[in-house]
XYZ file of C-alpha atoms in Angstrom:
318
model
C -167.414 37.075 -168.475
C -170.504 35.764 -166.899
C -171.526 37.253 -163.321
C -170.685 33.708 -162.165
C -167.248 33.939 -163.136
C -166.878 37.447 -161.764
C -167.806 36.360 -158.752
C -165.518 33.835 -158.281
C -162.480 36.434 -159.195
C -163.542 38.837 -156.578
C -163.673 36.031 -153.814
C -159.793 35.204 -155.231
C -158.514 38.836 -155.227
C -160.194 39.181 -151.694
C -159.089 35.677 -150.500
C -156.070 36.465 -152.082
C -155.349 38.911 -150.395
C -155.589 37.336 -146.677
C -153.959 34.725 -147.410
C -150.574 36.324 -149.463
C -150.494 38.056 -145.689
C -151.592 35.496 -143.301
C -149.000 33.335 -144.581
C -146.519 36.115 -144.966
C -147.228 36.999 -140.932
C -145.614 33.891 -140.572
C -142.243 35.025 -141.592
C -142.601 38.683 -141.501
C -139.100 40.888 -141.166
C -137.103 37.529 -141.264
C -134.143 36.851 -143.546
C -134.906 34.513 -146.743
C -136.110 30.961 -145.758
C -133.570 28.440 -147.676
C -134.369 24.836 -148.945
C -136.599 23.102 -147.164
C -137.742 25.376 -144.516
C -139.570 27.510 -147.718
C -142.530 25.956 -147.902
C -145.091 24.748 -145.261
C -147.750 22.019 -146.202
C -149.744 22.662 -143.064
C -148.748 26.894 -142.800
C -150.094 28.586 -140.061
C -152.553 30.991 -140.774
C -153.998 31.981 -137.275
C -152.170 35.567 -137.521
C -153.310 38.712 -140.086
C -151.808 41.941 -139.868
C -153.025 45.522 -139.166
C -153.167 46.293 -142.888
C -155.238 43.675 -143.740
C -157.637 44.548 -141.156
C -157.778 47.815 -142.361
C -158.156 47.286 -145.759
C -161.435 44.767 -144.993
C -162.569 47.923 -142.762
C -161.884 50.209 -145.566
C -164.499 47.371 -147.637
C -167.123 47.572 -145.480
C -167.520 51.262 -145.428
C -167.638 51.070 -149.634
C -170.444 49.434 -150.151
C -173.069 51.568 -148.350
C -171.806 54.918 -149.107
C -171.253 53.924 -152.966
C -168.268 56.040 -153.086
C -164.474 56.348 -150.778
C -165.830 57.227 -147.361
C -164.453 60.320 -145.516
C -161.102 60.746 -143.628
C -163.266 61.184 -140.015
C -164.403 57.471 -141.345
C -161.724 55.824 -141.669
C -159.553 57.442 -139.363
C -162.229 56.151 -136.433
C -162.142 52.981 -137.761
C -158.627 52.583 -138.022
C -156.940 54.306 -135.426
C -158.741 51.912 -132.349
C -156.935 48.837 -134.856
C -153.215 50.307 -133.792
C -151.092 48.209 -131.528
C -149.784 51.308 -129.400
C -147.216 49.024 -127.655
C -145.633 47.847 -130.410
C -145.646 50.785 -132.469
C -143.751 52.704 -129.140
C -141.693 49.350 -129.161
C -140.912 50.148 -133.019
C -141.766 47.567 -134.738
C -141.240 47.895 -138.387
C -144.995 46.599 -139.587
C -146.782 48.732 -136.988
C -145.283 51.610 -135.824
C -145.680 52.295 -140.166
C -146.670 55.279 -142.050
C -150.468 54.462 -141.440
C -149.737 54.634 -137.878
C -147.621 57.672 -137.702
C -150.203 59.680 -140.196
C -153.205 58.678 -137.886
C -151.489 59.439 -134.507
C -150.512 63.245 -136.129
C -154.471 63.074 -136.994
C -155.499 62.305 -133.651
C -152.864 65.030 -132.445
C -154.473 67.531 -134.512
C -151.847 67.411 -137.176
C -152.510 68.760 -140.513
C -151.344 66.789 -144.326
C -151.036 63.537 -142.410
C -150.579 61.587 -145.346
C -147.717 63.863 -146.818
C -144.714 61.116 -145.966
C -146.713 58.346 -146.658
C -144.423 56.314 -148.639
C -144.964 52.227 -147.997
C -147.145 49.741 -149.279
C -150.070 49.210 -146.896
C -152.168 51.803 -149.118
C -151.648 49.550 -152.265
C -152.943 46.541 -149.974
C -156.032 48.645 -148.903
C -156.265 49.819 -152.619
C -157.567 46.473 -153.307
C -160.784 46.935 -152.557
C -161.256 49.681 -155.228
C -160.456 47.546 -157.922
C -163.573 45.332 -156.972
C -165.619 48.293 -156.968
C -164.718 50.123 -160.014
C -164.007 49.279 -163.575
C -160.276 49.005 -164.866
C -161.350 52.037 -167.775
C -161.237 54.805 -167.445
C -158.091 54.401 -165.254
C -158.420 58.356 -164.735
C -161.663 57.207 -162.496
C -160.239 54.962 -160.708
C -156.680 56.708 -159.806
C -159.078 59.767 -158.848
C -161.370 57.281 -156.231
C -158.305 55.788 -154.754
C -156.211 59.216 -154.220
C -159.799 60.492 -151.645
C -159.205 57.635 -149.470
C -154.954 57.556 -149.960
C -154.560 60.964 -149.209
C -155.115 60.735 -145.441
C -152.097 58.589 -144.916
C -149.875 58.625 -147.978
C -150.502 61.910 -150.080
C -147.570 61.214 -151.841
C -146.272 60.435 -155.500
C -145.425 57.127 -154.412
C -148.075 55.976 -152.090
C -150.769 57.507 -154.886
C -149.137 55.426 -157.631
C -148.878 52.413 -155.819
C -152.279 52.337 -154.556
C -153.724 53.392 -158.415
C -151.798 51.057 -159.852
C -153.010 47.893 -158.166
C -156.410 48.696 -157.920
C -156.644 48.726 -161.575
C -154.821 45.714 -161.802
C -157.080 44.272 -159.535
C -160.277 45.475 -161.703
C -158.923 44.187 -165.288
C -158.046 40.964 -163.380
C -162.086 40.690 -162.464
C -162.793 41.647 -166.230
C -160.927 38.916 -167.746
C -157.262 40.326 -168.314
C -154.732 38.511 -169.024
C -151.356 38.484 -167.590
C -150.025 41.032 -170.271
C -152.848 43.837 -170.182
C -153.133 43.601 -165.843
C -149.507 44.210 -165.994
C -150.561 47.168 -168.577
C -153.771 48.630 -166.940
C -151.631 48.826 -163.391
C -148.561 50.566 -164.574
C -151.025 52.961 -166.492
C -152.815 53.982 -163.354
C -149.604 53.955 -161.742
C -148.515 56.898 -163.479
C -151.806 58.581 -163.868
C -151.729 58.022 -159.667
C -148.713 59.962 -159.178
C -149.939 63.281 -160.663
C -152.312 62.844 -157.451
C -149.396 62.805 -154.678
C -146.799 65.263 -153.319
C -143.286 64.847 -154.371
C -140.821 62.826 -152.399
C -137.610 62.119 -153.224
C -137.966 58.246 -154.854
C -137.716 56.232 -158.101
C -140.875 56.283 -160.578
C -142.906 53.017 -159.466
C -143.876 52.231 -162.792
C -140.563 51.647 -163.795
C -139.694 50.060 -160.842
C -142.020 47.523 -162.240
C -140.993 46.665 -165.359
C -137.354 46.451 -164.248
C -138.375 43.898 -161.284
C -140.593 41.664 -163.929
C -137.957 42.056 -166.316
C -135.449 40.968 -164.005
C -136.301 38.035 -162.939
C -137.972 37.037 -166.342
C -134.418 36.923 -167.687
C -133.494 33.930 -165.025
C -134.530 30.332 -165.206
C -133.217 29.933 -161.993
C -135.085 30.435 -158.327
C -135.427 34.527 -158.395
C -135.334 35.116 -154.538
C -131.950 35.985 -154.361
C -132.813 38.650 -156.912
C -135.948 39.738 -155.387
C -134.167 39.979 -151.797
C -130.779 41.590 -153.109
C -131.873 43.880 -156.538
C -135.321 44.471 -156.139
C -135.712 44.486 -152.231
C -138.165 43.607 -149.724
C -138.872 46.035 -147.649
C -142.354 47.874 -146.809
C -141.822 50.860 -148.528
C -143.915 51.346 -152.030
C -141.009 51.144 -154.534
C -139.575 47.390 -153.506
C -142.763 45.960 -152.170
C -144.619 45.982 -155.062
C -142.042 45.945 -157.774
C -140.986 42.728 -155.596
C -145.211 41.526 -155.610
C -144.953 42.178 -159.313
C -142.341 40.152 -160.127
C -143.643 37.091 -157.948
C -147.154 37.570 -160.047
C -144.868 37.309 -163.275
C -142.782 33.927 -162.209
C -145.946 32.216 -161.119
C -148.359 33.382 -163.371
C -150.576 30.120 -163.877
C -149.830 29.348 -159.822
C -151.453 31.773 -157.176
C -150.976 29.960 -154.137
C -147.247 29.216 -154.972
C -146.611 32.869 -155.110
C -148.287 33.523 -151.991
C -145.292 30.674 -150.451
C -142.814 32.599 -152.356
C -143.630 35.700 -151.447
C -143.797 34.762 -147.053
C -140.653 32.856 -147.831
C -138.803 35.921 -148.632
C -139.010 37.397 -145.497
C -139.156 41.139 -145.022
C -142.513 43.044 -145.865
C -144.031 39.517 -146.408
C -147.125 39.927 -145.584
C -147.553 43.078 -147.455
C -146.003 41.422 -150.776
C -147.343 38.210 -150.324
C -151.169 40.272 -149.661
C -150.688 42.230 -153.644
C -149.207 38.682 -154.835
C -152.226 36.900 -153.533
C -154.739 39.376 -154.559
C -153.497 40.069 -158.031
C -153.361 36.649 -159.511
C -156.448 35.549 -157.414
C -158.450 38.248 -159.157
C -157.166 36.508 -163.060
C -157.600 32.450 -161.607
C -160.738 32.886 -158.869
C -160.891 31.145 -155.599
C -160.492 27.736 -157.037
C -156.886 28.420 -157.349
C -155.970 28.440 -153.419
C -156.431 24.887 -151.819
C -159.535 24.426 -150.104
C -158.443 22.800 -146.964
C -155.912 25.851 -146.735
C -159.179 28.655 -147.601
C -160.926 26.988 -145.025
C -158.680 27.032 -142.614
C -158.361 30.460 -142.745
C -161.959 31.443 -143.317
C -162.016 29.483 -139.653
C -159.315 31.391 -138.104
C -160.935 33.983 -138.940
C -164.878 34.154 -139.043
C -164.958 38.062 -137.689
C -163.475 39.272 -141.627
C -165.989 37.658 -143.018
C -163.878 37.326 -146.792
C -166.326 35.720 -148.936
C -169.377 38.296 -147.625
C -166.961 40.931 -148.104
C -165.949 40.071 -152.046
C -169.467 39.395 -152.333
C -170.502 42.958 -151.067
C -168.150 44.695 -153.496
C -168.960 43.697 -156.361
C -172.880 43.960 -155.933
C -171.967 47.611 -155.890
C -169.991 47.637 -158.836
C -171.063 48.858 -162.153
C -172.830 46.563 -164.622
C -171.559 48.399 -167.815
């Protein structure tokens, strides 16, 4: 793997990643698109949601301190990012654990991330797996569970978030399909020793039902992923669901990013650990150009390609 090629990974899990949920905010909480309306050839891409904002916040702060940054940290960076009229209007993608667990924090509320149970800290997660290496997975399930812990202490939200961080790291080291698949269910599990119990399924298992699933089908697997696996936020269908998109389109990230907003529900979150999983194995060079750019322009302020860039000048060399 030369430092070239690296390079070009870390861009693809980062640009991945915003555009899995800029084209899932597009179709967010809607019911499954059918035929033609599924796919866009111009999308719109003007819109990115809270989560992904935080988890390019939650970037920035990496690189300097070389480690996960404080709760005080990220809590003042985050909190001033809530929409406080539509979380009091209830809106399922911001009035969401992160919100509720930063609110009690601002409060003066204690173990704010003990029902912390959706998939925003796997999103945020992300950026760990440019900055550390997939092995030891212990390492890296112990880095993510500082920063989870203030908004989803729990079995599931620590598993989650482990598990696709690593994924995200063996994808910049070369893995294949097979061993991503392997190094994120392993940090899955080592991840939930970190959390409180809540009642829930095991994520890891989760997984390999949802890939196995739909890997029995030859058929279009959104009726599975909307009806079996589910789309919701929370941590045990959104990621089983992102999972199982990264297995049908292995060899095709930015088809998995249209299958994932076309599915409605928790798009953007889905299509986000869709986006940022495969581009992380295929590199930047596997979205269209014309469609990076366009977002890259709709959004100067994230500054993507400085971000990826950032990350993995403070990752270790050997």
């Amino acid at each position: 793997m030369t430092a070239g090629e690296m390079t070009e990974r870390a861009r693809g899990a980062v640009l991945g990643l915003a555009l899995g949920d800029a084209l899932g905010m597009t179709r967010r909480m809607e019911p499954p698109a059918q035929g033609t309306s599924r796919s866009r050839s111009q999308p719109r891409l003007g819109e990115v949601s809270a989560t992904l904002r935080q988890a390019v916040s939650l970037g920035w702060l990496l690189p300097p301190a070389g480690a996960a940054p404080d709760h005080d940290a990220l809590a003042a960076a985050w909190t001033p990012m809530l929409d406080r009229d539509l979380i009091e209007a209830g809106d399922p993608l911001e009035d969401d654990d992160t919100a509720r667990a930063l609110l009690r924090r601002e409060r003066g509320g204690a173990e704010t991330g003990a029902a912390g149970v959706d998939a925003a800290a796997a999103v945020r997660a992300v950026m760990f797996g440019l900055v550390l290496p997939a092995d030891p997975a212990a390492q890296i399930a112990a880095a993510v569970a500082g920063v989870t812990a203030l908004t989803h202490d729990t079995r599931l939200g620590q598993s989650g978030a482990a598990g696709v961080a690593a994924g995200i790291s063996g994808g910049l080291e070369g893995a294949d399909a097979h061993t991503q698949l392997g190094l994120l269910l392993n940090a899955a599990d080592l991840g939930a020793a970190n959390g409180v119990h809540v009642p829930g399924p095991d994520l890891g298992t989760r997984v390999q039902w949802a890939t196995a699933l739909v890997g029995r089908t030859q058929e279009d697997p959104s009726e599975i992923l909307d009806v079996l696996i589910g789309t919701s936020a929370l941590m045990q269908e959104a990621v089983p669901a992102a999972l199982a998109l990264v297995s049908v389109h292995a060899d095709d990230p930015w088809g998995a990013c249209q299958a994932a907003a076309s599915l409605g529900g928790a798009s953007p979150l889905i299509g986000g650990i869709t986006g940022a999983l495969l581009g992380s194995r295929h590199g930047s060079g596997a979205f269209p150009k014309p469609v990076v750019d366009r977002l890259l322009a709709a959004h100067p302020d994230l500054r993507l390609v400085e971000l990826a860039d950032a990350l993995l000048a403070v990752r270790p060399t050997h």
